[in-house]
């Protein structure tokens, strides 16, 4: 099954029709996985080997505006800077847009405003593709359900299928070969005290994409066999922790899940390591603080940065120790 087949199925008779409006704008939050998506059963459709669970980061994400232009090509700008069409960033974006428009259809001006560092392991592709689907839905007036939008966003990047909702989101892996049952769904629980500290260690683009890294892990890591079992346990524990507001279990499970994912990468060949010396130093610091009684945990994605997890009551103690973190409260409605 190809991406275009999925698009055709979801859009049905609206497939490749013309935009209804000249311009549209939308926002999507980025999300941080507490139980990671790592490994695919289908690399074309980004269908995962396991389910995963994330929390969206409220106002942290991407605001994107599409405007139909009368030029022969798309014009892309990111945070008010024009991006070359030959750039890998532009190519991925245009390839995705081309799933939704005929070859002869008009091109777009694409303006993206992102308030997270691109490709620094802060899940920028997640909100990037989710917001594109949202804005296309508006421009073409498709009125797709969030589930349908989640399926389309997944075609751009797996983790994007979790960025259509605020709060906790579970991505059910599904079993269908066309992925119609593999999409995000919101968990109803709210947790106003939950805090995430973005600890940026290096905001430079990563050397190896998560796409290639997870493929290399699945193909070569002996430890990967243990991963689906770990995920099953972690998902169950996280869901209980969320419904009982048991922060120690949530923190412990998320941290252990991230470390287990990175262990599968270290045991891949060639080995994959996203951590820098400063990453390890910060991990040591978190562990030391916990020994001293502070309830702070971390999670880490495909980059050197950490996301600290703690409760609002410990905000002062955590920011005293990590002065450069940016704190996001996922359930803060502001
Ligand atoms: C470590 O969603 O970026 O952030 O589907 O190939 O685009 P593709 O991968 P991507 O991988 C995200 C990996 C992760 C874990 C997660 O967000 O669940």
PDB file of N, CA, C and O in Angstrom, residues 48-122:
ATOM      1  N   UNK A  48       3.879   1.496  13.017  1.00  0.00           N
ATOM      2  CA  UNK A  48       4.817   1.126  14.076  1.00  0.00           C
ATOM      3  C   UNK A  48       4.740  -0.346  14.469  1.00  0.00           C
ATOM      4  O   UNK A  48       3.739  -1.010  14.221  1.00  0.00           O
ATOM      5  N   UNK A  49       5.783  -0.815  15.118  1.00  0.00           N
ATOM      6  CA  UNK A  49       5.801  -2.174  15.663  1.00  0.00           C
ATOM      7  C   UNK A  49       5.175  -2.225  17.051  1.00  0.00           C
ATOM      8  O   UNK A  49       4.922  -3.304  17.585  1.00  0.00           O
ATOM      9  N   UNK A  50       4.967  -1.061  17.669  1.00  0.00           N
ATOM     10  CA  UNK A  50       4.353  -1.002  19.006  1.00  0.00           C
ATOM     11  C   UNK A  50       3.458   0.235  19.081  1.00  0.00           C
ATOM     12  O   UNK A  50       3.587   1.152  18.277  1.00  0.00           O
ATOM     13  N   UNK A  51       2.605   0.263  20.081  1.00  0.00           N
ATOM     14  CA  UNK A  51       1.858   1.483  20.370  1.00  0.00           C
ATOM     15  C   UNK A  51       2.774   2.449  21.118  1.00  0.00           C
ATOM     16  O   UNK A  51       3.885   2.078  21.508  1.00  0.00           O
ATOM     17  N   UNK A  52       2.335   3.680  21.331  1.00  0.00           N
ATOM     18  CA  UNK A  52       3.141   4.650  22.088  1.00  0.00           C
ATOM     19  C   UNK A  52       2.214   5.656  22.761  1.00  0.00           C
ATOM     20  O   UNK A  52       1.005   5.677  22.473  1.00  0.00           O
ATOM     21  N   UNK A  53       2.764   6.465  23.651  1.00  0.00           N
ATOM     22  CA  UNK A  53       1.935   7.410  24.411  1.00  0.00           C
ATOM     23  C   UNK A  53       2.711   8.706  24.635  1.00  0.00           C
ATOM     24  O   UNK A  53       3.887   8.665  25.004  1.00  0.00           O
ATOM     25  N   UNK A  54       2.045   9.820  24.395  1.00  0.00           N
ATOM     26  CA  UNK A  54       2.743  11.107  24.481  1.00  0.00           C
ATOM     27  C   UNK A  54       1.927  12.141  25.242  1.00  0.00           C
ATOM     28  O   UNK A  54       0.751  11.925  25.549  1.00  0.00           O
ATOM     29  N   UNK A  55       2.580  13.259  25.500  1.00  0.00           N
ATOM     30  CA  UNK A  55       1.865  14.419  26.025  1.00  0.00           C
ATOM     31  C   UNK A  55       2.212  15.596  25.108  1.00  0.00           C
ATOM     32  O   UNK A  55       3.370  15.774  24.713  1.00  0.00           O
ATOM     33  N   UNK A  56       1.199  16.351  24.722  1.00  0.00           N
ATOM     34  CA  UNK A  56       1.419  17.497  23.838  1.00  0.00           C
ATOM     35  C   UNK A  56       1.868  18.693  24.655  1.00  0.00           C
ATOM     36  O   UNK A  56       1.471  18.855  25.805  1.00  0.00           O
ATOM     37  N   UNK A  57       2.676  19.546  24.020  1.00  0.00           N
ATOM     38  CA  UNK A  57       3.276  20.649  24.763  1.00  0.00           C
ATOM     39  C   UNK A  57       2.562  21.995  24.588  1.00  0.00           C
ATOM     40  O   UNK A  57       3.218  23.031  24.400  1.00  0.00           O
ATOM     41  N   UNK A  58       1.225  21.969  24.625  1.00  0.00           N
ATOM     42  CA  UNK A  58       0.400  23.191  24.655  1.00  0.00           C
ATOM     43  C   UNK A  58       0.809  24.187  23.566  1.00  0.00           C
ATOM     44  O   UNK A  58       0.643  23.910  22.381  1.00  0.00           O
ATOM     45  N   UNK A  59       1.414  25.304  23.962  1.00  0.00           N
ATOM     46  CA  UNK A  59       1.706  26.388  23.000  1.00  0.00           C
ATOM     47  C   UNK A  59       3.012  26.179  22.247  1.00  0.00           C
ATOM     48  O   UNK A  59       3.356  26.972  21.375  1.00  0.00           O
ATOM     49  N   UNK A  60       3.773  25.122  22.581  1.00  0.00           N
ATOM     50  CA  UNK A  60       5.011  24.868  21.857  1.00  0.00           C
ATOM     51  C   UNK A  60       4.682  24.066  20.595  1.00  0.00           C
ATOM     52  O   UNK A  60       4.160  22.954  20.688  1.00  0.00           O
ATOM     53  N   UNK A  61       4.980  24.620  19.452  1.00  0.00           N
ATOM     54  CA  UNK A  61       4.647  23.912  18.234  1.00  0.00           C
ATOM     55  C   UNK A  61       4.841  24.765  17.007  1.00  0.00           C
ATOM     56  O   UNK A  61       5.696  25.656  16.999  1.00  0.00           O
ATOM     57  N   UNK A  62       4.053  24.488  15.975  1.00  0.00           N
ATOM     58  CA  UNK A  62       4.214  25.199  14.706  1.00  0.00           C
ATOM     59  C   UNK A  62       2.892  25.819  14.256  1.00  0.00           C
ATOM     60  O   UNK A  62       1.838  25.189  14.319  1.00  0.00           O
ATOM     61  N   UNK A  63       3.007  27.065  13.829  1.00  0.00           N
ATOM     62  CA  UNK A  63       1.883  27.797  13.242  1.00  0.00           C
ATOM     63  C   UNK A  63       2.202  27.889  11.747  1.00  0.00           C
ATOM     64  O   UNK A  63       3.286  28.351  11.380  1.00  0.00           O
ATOM     65  N   UNK A  64       1.301  27.416  10.910  1.00  0.00           N
ATOM     66  CA  UNK A  64       1.605  27.370   9.472  1.00  0.00           C
ATOM     67  C   UNK A  64       0.491  28.018   8.666  1.00  0.00           C
ATOM     68  O   UNK A  64      -0.691  27.796   8.946  1.00  0.00           O
ATOM     69  N   UNK A  65       0.912  28.828   7.691  1.00  0.00           N
ATOM     70  CA  UNK A  65      -0.059  29.466   6.794  1.00  0.00           C
ATOM     71  C   UNK A  65       0.220  29.033   5.357  1.00  0.00           C
ATOM     72  O   UNK A  65       1.371  29.071   4.909  1.00  0.00           O
ATOM     73  N   UNK A  66      -0.807  28.603   4.675  1.00  0.00           N
ATOM     74  CA  UNK A  66      -0.687  28.267   3.252  1.00  0.00           C
ATOM     75  C   UNK A  66      -1.466  29.300   2.459  1.00  0.00           C
ATOM     76  O   UNK A  66      -2.611  29.611   2.805  1.00  0.00           O
ATOM     77  N   UNK A  67      -0.850  29.835   1.413  1.00  0.00           N
ATOM     78  CA  UNK A  67      -1.533  30.775   0.528  1.00  0.00           C
ATOM     79  C   UNK A  67      -1.299  30.311  -0.904  1.00  0.00           C
ATOM     80  O   UNK A  67      -0.157  30.032  -1.276  1.00  0.00           O
ATOM     81  N   UNK A  68      -2.371  30.210  -1.657  1.00  0.00           N
ATOM     82  CA  UNK A  68      -2.235  29.803  -3.050  1.00  0.00           C
ATOM     83  C   UNK A  68      -1.485  30.914  -3.779  1.00  0.00           C
ATOM     84  O   UNK A  68      -1.826  32.089  -3.648  1.00  0.00           O
ATOM     85  N   UNK A  69      -0.418  30.571  -4.519  1.00  0.00           N
ATOM     86  CA  UNK A  69       0.295  31.614  -5.266  1.00  0.00           C
ATOM     87  C   UNK A  69       0.128  31.383  -6.775  1.00  0.00           C
ATOM     88  O   UNK A  69      -0.422  30.372  -7.198  1.00  0.00           O
ATOM     89  N   UNK A  70       0.582  32.355  -7.582  1.00  0.00           N
ATOM     90  CA  UNK A  70       0.439  32.142  -9.038  1.00  0.00           C
ATOM     91  C   UNK A  70       1.815  31.941  -9.681  1.00  0.00           C
ATOM     92  O   UNK A  70       2.050  32.304 -10.818  1.00  0.00           O
ATOM     93  N   UNK A  71       2.723  31.369  -8.901  1.00  0.00           N
ATOM     94  CA  UNK A  71       4.073  31.100  -9.392  1.00  0.00           C
ATOM     95  C   UNK A  71       4.169  29.640  -9.863  1.00  0.00           C
ATOM     96  O   UNK A  71       3.254  28.848  -9.644  1.00  0.00           O
ATOM     97  N   UNK A  72       5.313  29.328 -10.444  1.00  0.00           N
ATOM     98  CA  UNK A  72       5.511  27.961 -10.935  1.00  0.00           C
ATOM     99  C   UNK A  72       6.030  27.030  -9.848  1.00  0.00           C
ATOM    100  O   UNK A  72       6.163  25.827 -10.050  1.00  0.00           O
ATOM    101  N   UNK A  73       6.349  27.599  -8.665  1.00  0.00           N
ATOM    102  CA  UNK A  73       6.863  26.740  -7.596  1.00  0.00           C
ATOM    103  C   UNK A  73       6.386  27.217  -6.226  1.00  0.00           C
ATOM    104  O   UNK A  73       5.900  28.340  -6.079  1.00  0.00           O
ATOM    105  N   UNK A  74       6.545  26.336  -5.253  1.00  0.00           N
ATOM    106  CA  UNK A  74       6.220  26.695  -3.875  1.00  0.00           C
ATOM    107  C   UNK A  74       7.288  27.644  -3.348  1.00  0.00           C
ATOM    108  O   UNK A  74       8.433  27.613  -3.790  1.00  0.00           O
ATOM    109  N   UNK A  75       6.883  28.480  -2.383  1.00  0.00           N
ATOM    110  CA  UNK A  75       7.839  29.369  -1.715  1.00  0.00           C
ATOM    111  C   UNK A  75       7.722  29.082  -0.222  1.00  0.00           C
ATOM    112  O   UNK A  75       6.648  29.235   0.355  1.00  0.00           O
ATOM    113  N   UNK A  76       8.824  28.624   0.370  1.00  0.00           N
ATOM    114  CA  UNK A  76       8.763  28.185   1.764  1.00  0.00           C
ATOM    115  C   UNK A  76       9.567  29.104   2.661  1.00  0.00           C
ATOM    116  O   UNK A  76      10.717  29.437   2.350  1.00  0.00           O
ATOM    117  N   UNK A  77       8.958  29.527   3.748  1.00  0.00           N
ATOM    118  CA  UNK A  77       9.766  30.253   4.725  1.00  0.00           C
ATOM    119  C   UNK A  77       9.511  29.722   6.129  1.00  0.00           C
ATOM    120  O   UNK A  77       8.393  29.327   6.481  1.00  0.00           O
ATOM    121  N   UNK A  78      10.597  29.655   6.871  1.00  0.00           N
ATOM    122  CA  UNK A  78      10.564  29.131   8.235  1.00  0.00           C
ATOM    123  C   UNK A  78      11.040  30.243   9.166  1.00  0.00           C
ATOM    124  O   UNK A  78      12.154  30.748   8.989  1.00  0.00           O
ATOM    125  N   UNK A  79      10.192  30.632  10.086  1.00  0.00           N
ATOM    126  CA  UNK A  79      10.497  31.751  10.985  1.00  0.00           C
ATOM    127  C   UNK A  79      11.005  32.975  10.205  1.00  0.00           C
ATOM    128  O   UNK A  79      12.035  33.563  10.529  1.00  0.00           O
ATOM    129  N   UNK A  80      10.262  33.301   9.146  1.00  0.00           N
ATOM    130  CA  UNK A  80      10.533  34.478   8.300  1.00  0.00           C
ATOM    131  C   UNK A  80      11.808  34.396   7.482  1.00  0.00           C
ATOM    132  O   UNK A  80      12.240  35.398   6.929  1.00  0.00           O
ATOM    133  N   UNK A  81      12.385  33.215   7.391  1.00  0.00           N
ATOM    134  CA  UNK A  81      13.567  33.058   6.547  1.00  0.00           C
ATOM    135  C   UNK A  81      13.237  32.133   5.398  1.00  0.00           C
ATOM    136  O   UNK A  81      12.714  31.032   5.608  1.00  0.00           O
ATOM    137  N   UNK A  82      13.540  32.589   4.192  1.00  0.00           N
ATOM    138  CA  UNK A  82      13.252  31.773   3.020  1.00  0.00           C
ATOM    139  C   UNK A  82      14.144  30.532   3.000  1.00  0.00           C
ATOM    140  O   UNK A  82      15.335  30.615   3.286  1.00  0.00           O
ATOM    141  N   UNK A  83      13.555  29.382   2.695  1.00  0.00           N
ATOM    142  CA  UNK A  83      14.308  28.129   2.645  1.00  0.00           C
ATOM    143  C   UNK A  83      14.421  27.697   1.182  1.00  0.00           C
ATOM    144  O   UNK A  83      13.425  27.717   0.449  1.00  0.00           O
ATOM    145  N   UNK A  84      15.616  27.316   0.781  1.00  0.00           N
ATOM    146  CA  UNK A  84      15.838  26.841  -0.604  1.00  0.00           C
ATOM    147  C   UNK A  84      15.006  25.596  -0.881  1.00  0.00           C
ATOM    148  O   UNK A  84      14.881  24.718  -0.028  1.00  0.00           O
ATOM    149  N   UNK A  85      14.485  25.511  -2.108  1.00  0.00           N
ATOM    150  CA  UNK A  85      13.667  24.346  -2.448  1.00  0.00           C
ATOM    151  C   UNK A  85      14.509  23.068  -2.541  1.00  0.00           C
ATOM    152  O   UNK A  85      13.985  21.964  -2.429  1.00  0.00           O
ATOM    153  N   UNK A  86      15.816  23.246  -2.701  1.00  0.00           N
ATOM    154  CA  UNK A  86      16.702  22.078  -2.784  1.00  0.00           C
ATOM    155  C   UNK A  86      17.009  21.501  -1.398  1.00  0.00           C
ATOM    156  O   UNK A  86      17.506  20.389  -1.269  1.00  0.00           O
ATOM    157  N   UNK A  87      16.685  22.256  -0.369  1.00  0.00           N
ATOM    158  CA  UNK A  87      16.893  21.811   1.007  1.00  0.00           C
ATOM    159  C   UNK A  87      16.097  20.538   1.296  1.00  0.00           C
ATOM    160  O   UNK A  87      14.967  20.395   0.847  1.00  0.00           O
ATOM    161  N   UNK A  88      16.653  19.656   2.113  1.00  0.00           N
ATOM    162  CA  UNK A  88      15.956  18.413   2.453  1.00  0.00           C
ATOM    163  C   UNK A  88      14.630  18.710   3.185  1.00  0.00           C
ATOM    164  O   UNK A  88      13.624  18.037   2.971  1.00  0.00           O
ATOM    165  N   UNK A  89      14.650  19.767   3.981  1.00  0.00           N
ATOM    166  CA  UNK A  89      13.437  20.215   4.698  1.00  0.00           C
ATOM    167  C   UNK A  89      12.321  20.524   3.708  1.00  0.00           C
ATOM    168  O   UNK A  89      11.185  20.052   3.844  1.00  0.00           O
ATOM    169  N   UNK A  90      12.663  21.318   2.663  1.00  0.00           N
ATOM    170  CA  UNK A  90      11.672  21.699   1.647  1.00  0.00           C
ATOM    171  C   UNK A  90      11.208  20.486   0.859  1.00  0.00           C
ATOM    172  O   UNK A  90      10.022  20.339   0.557  1.00  0.00           O
ATOM    173  N   UNK A  91      12.155  19.620   0.529  1.00  0.00           N
ATOM    174  CA  UNK A  91      11.797  18.469  -0.298  1.00  0.00           C
ATOM    175  C   UNK A  91      10.787  17.558   0.391  1.00  0.00           C
ATOM    176  O   UNK A  91       9.829  17.107  -0.220  1.00  0.00           O
ATOM    177  N   UNK A  92      11.009  17.334   1.685  1.00  0.00           N
ATOM    178  CA  UNK A  92      10.085  16.482   2.450  1.00  0.00           C
ATOM    179  C   UNK A  92       8.697  17.112   2.495  1.00  0.00           C
ATOM    180  O   UNK A  92       7.686  16.434   2.375  1.00  0.00           O
ATOM    181  N   UNK A  93       8.701  18.426   2.719  1.00  0.00           N
ATOM    182  CA  UNK A  93       7.444  19.149   2.824  1.00  0.00           C
ATOM    183  C   UNK A  93       6.670  19.111   1.507  1.00  0.00           C
ATOM    184  O   UNK A  93       5.469  18.813   1.478  1.00  0.00           O
ATOM    185  N   UNK A  94       7.359  19.379   0.404  1.00  0.00           N
ATOM    186  CA  UNK A  94       6.700  19.411  -0.906  1.00  0.00           C
ATOM    187  C   UNK A  94       6.231  18.018  -1.307  1.00  0.00           C
ATOM    188  O   UNK A  94       5.124  17.841  -1.826  1.00  0.00           O
ATOM    189  N   UNK A  95       7.052  17.025  -1.004  1.00  0.00           N
ATOM    190  CA  UNK A  95       6.663  15.647  -1.304  1.00  0.00           C
ATOM    191  C   UNK A  95       5.346  15.304  -0.597  1.00  0.00           C
ATOM    192  O   UNK A  95       4.464  14.656  -1.156  1.00  0.00           O
ATOM    193  N   UNK A  96       5.219  15.786   0.636  1.00  0.00           N
ATOM    194  CA  UNK A  96       4.000  15.542   1.400  1.00  0.00           C
ATOM    195  C   UNK A  96       2.816  16.303   0.783  1.00  0.00           C
ATOM    196  O   UNK A  96       1.750  15.727   0.560  1.00  0.00           O
ATOM    197  N   UNK A  97       3.016  17.582   0.478  1.00  0.00           N
ATOM    198  CA  UNK A  97       1.937  18.382  -0.122  1.00  0.00           C
ATOM    199  C   UNK A  97       1.467  17.780  -1.447  1.00  0.00           C
ATOM    200  O   UNK A  97       0.277  17.808  -1.762  1.00  0.00           O
ATOM    201  N   UNK A  98       2.411  17.213  -2.198  1.00  0.00           N
ATOM    202  CA  UNK A  98       2.074  16.660  -3.505  1.00  0.00           C
ATOM    203  C   UNK A  98       1.183  15.422  -3.424  1.00  0.00           C
ATOM    204  O   UNK A  98       0.618  15.000  -4.428  1.00  0.00           O
ATOM    205  N   UNK A  99       1.058  14.869  -2.237  1.00  0.00           N
ATOM    206  CA  UNK A  99       0.115  13.760  -2.063  1.00  0.00           C
ATOM    207  C   UNK A  99      -1.320  14.264  -2.200  1.00  0.00           C
ATOM    208  O   UNK A  99      -2.245  13.493  -2.435  1.00  0.00           O
ATOM    209  N   UNK A 100      -1.484  15.575  -1.996  1.00  0.00           N
ATOM    210  CA  UNK A 100      -2.835  16.125  -1.898  1.00  0.00           C
ATOM    211  C   UNK A 100      -3.245  16.992  -3.087  1.00  0.00           C
ATOM    212  O   UNK A 100      -4.343  17.487  -3.132  1.00  0.00           O
ATOM    213  N   UNK A 101      -2.343  17.236  -4.028  1.00  0.00           N
ATOM    214  CA  UNK A 101      -2.722  18.112  -5.155  1.00  0.00           C
ATOM    215  C   UNK A 101      -2.226  17.506  -6.465  1.00  0.00           C
ATOM    216  O   UNK A 101      -1.201  16.826  -6.509  1.00  0.00           O
ATOM    217  N   UNK A 102      -2.960  17.792  -7.527  1.00  0.00           N
ATOM    218  CA  UNK A 102      -2.581  17.307  -8.855  1.00  0.00           C
ATOM    219  C   UNK A 102      -1.310  18.021  -9.308  1.00  0.00           C
ATOM    220  O   UNK A 102      -0.977  19.090  -8.798  1.00  0.00           O
ATOM    221  N   UNK A 103      -0.620  17.427 -10.273  1.00  0.00           N
ATOM    222  CA  UNK A 103       0.644  17.987 -10.746  1.00  0.00           C
ATOM    223  C   UNK A 103       0.477  19.408 -11.271  1.00  0.00           C
ATOM    224  O   UNK A 103       1.352  20.255 -11.120  1.00  0.00           O
ATOM    225  N   UNK A 104      -0.666  19.656 -11.905  1.00  0.00           N
ATOM    226  CA  UNK A 104      -0.910  20.963 -12.531  1.00  0.00           C
ATOM    227  C   UNK A 104      -1.546  21.968 -11.566  1.00  0.00           C
ATOM    228  O   UNK A 104      -1.787  23.116 -11.932  1.00  0.00           O
ATOM    229  N   UNK A 105      -1.835  21.524 -10.347  1.00  0.00           N
ATOM    230  CA  UNK A 105      -2.519  22.403  -9.381  1.00  0.00           C
ATOM    231  C   UNK A 105      -1.627  23.572  -8.993  1.00  0.00           C
ATOM    232  O   UNK A 105      -0.408  23.490  -9.105  1.00  0.00           O
ATOM    233  N   UNK A 106      -2.236  24.686  -8.536  1.00  0.00           N
ATOM    234  CA  UNK A 106      -1.432  25.847  -8.131  1.00  0.00           C
ATOM    235  C   UNK A 106      -0.488  25.531  -6.978  1.00  0.00           C
ATOM    236  O   UNK A 106      -0.729  24.621  -6.182  1.00  0.00           O
ATOM    237  N   UNK A 107       0.598  26.295  -6.907  1.00  0.00           N
ATOM    238  CA  UNK A 107       1.592  26.128  -5.849  1.00  0.00           C
ATOM    239  C   UNK A 107       1.230  27.043  -4.671  1.00  0.00           C
ATOM    240  O   UNK A 107       0.347  27.894  -4.781  1.00  0.00           O
ATOM    241  N   UNK A 108       1.965  26.858  -3.573  1.00  0.00           N
ATOM    242  CA  UNK A 108       1.645  27.594  -2.340  1.00  0.00           C
ATOM    243  C   UNK A 108       2.808  28.442  -1.837  1.00  0.00           C
ATOM    244  O   UNK A 108       3.971  28.102  -2.048  1.00  0.00           O
ATOM    245  N   UNK A 109       2.470  29.503  -1.156  1.00  0.00           N
ATOM    246  CA  UNK A 109       3.431  30.119  -0.239  1.00  0.00           C
ATOM    247  C   UNK A 109       3.209  29.433   1.103  1.00  0.00           C
ATOM    248  O   UNK A 109       2.070  29.384   1.583  1.00  0.00           O
ATOM    249  N   UNK A 110       4.273  28.923   1.680  1.00  0.00           N
ATOM    250  CA  UNK A 110       4.163  28.173   2.939  1.00  0.00           C
ATOM    251  C   UNK A 110       4.970  28.901   3.999  1.00  0.00           C
ATOM    252  O   UNK A 110       6.189  29.004   3.891  1.00  0.00           O
ATOM    253  N   UNK A 111       4.276  29.446   4.972  1.00  0.00           N
ATOM    254  CA  UNK A 111       4.958  30.175   6.048  1.00  0.00           C
ATOM    255  C   UNK A 111       4.821  29.410   7.347  1.00  0.00           C
ATOM    256  O   UNK A 111       3.708  29.214   7.833  1.00  0.00           O
ATOM    257  N   UNK A 112       5.953  29.000   7.867  1.00  0.00           N
ATOM    258  CA  UNK A 112       5.944  28.215   9.106  1.00  0.00           C
ATOM    259  C   UNK A 112       6.599  29.022  10.216  1.00  0.00           C
ATOM    260  O   UNK A 112       7.707  29.531  10.043  1.00  0.00           O
ATOM    261  N   UNK A 113       5.897  29.141  11.319  1.00  0.00           N
ATOM    262  CA  UNK A 113       6.482  29.760  12.508  1.00  0.00           C
ATOM    263  C   UNK A 113       6.583  28.695  13.568  1.00  0.00           C
ATOM    264  O   UNK A 113       5.569  28.185  14.037  1.00  0.00           O
ATOM    265  N   UNK A 114       7.819  28.340  13.937  1.00  0.00           N
ATOM    266  CA  UNK A 114       7.995  27.288  14.923  1.00  0.00           C
ATOM    267  C   UNK A 114       8.682  27.887  16.143  1.00  0.00           C
ATOM    268  O   UNK A 114       9.623  28.660  16.003  1.00  0.00           O
ATOM    269  N   UNK A 115       8.213  27.542  17.324  1.00  0.00           N
ATOM    270  CA  UNK A 115       8.892  28.047  18.524  1.00  0.00           C
ATOM    271  C   UNK A 115       9.679  26.935  19.238  1.00  0.00           C
ATOM    272  O   UNK A 115       9.955  27.014  20.421  1.00  0.00           O
ATOM    273  N   UNK A 116      10.056  25.909  18.459  1.00  0.00           N
ATOM    274  CA  UNK A 116      10.939  24.872  18.994  1.00  0.00           C
ATOM    275  C   UNK A 116      12.125  24.702  18.056  1.00  0.00           C
ATOM    276  O   UNK A 116      11.981  24.912  16.853  1.00  0.00           O
ATOM    277  N   UNK A 117      13.291  24.327  18.563  1.00  0.00           N
ATOM    278  CA  UNK A 117      14.445  24.152  17.677  1.00  0.00           C
ATOM    279  C   UNK A 117      14.201  23.005  16.698  1.00  0.00           C
ATOM    280  O   UNK A 117      13.862  21.903  17.101  1.00  0.00           O
ATOM    281  N   UNK A 118      14.318  23.299  15.404  1.00  0.00           N
ATOM    282  CA  UNK A 118      14.085  22.292  14.355  1.00  0.00           C
ATOM    283  C   UNK A 118      15.175  21.205  14.440  1.00  0.00           C
ATOM    284  O   UNK A 118      16.351  21.487  14.576  1.00  0.00           O
ATOM    285  N   UNK A 119      14.743  19.969  14.361  1.00  0.00           N
ATOM    286  CA  UNK A 119      15.656  18.813  14.285  1.00  0.00           C
ATOM    287  C   UNK A 119      16.657  18.725  15.429  1.00  0.00           C
ATOM    288  O   UNK A 119      17.751  18.230  15.273  1.00  0.00           O
ATOM    289  N   UNK A 120      16.287  19.216  16.590  1.00  0.00           N
ATOM    290  CA  UNK A 120      17.167  19.053  17.746  1.00  0.00           C
ATOM    291  C   UNK A 120      16.593  17.988  18.675  1.00  0.00           C
ATOM    292  O   UNK A 120      16.810  18.015  19.874  1.00  0.00           O
ATOM    293  N   UNK A 121      15.852  17.062  18.107  1.00  0.00           N
ATOM    294  CA  UNK A 121      15.254  16.012  18.931  1.00  0.00           C
ATOM    295  C   UNK A 121      14.119  16.534  19.794  1.00  0.00           C
ATOM    296  O   UNK A 121      13.760  15.947  20.793  1.00  0.00           O
ATOM    297  N   UNK A 122      13.563  17.655  19.395  1.00  0.00           N
ATOM    298  CA  UNK A 122      12.406  18.180  20.121  1.00  0.00           C
ATOM    299  C   UNK A 122      11.135  17.984  19.301  1.00  0.00           C
ATOM    300  O   UNK A 122      10.205  18.783  19.355  1.00  0.00           O
TER     301      UNK A 122
END
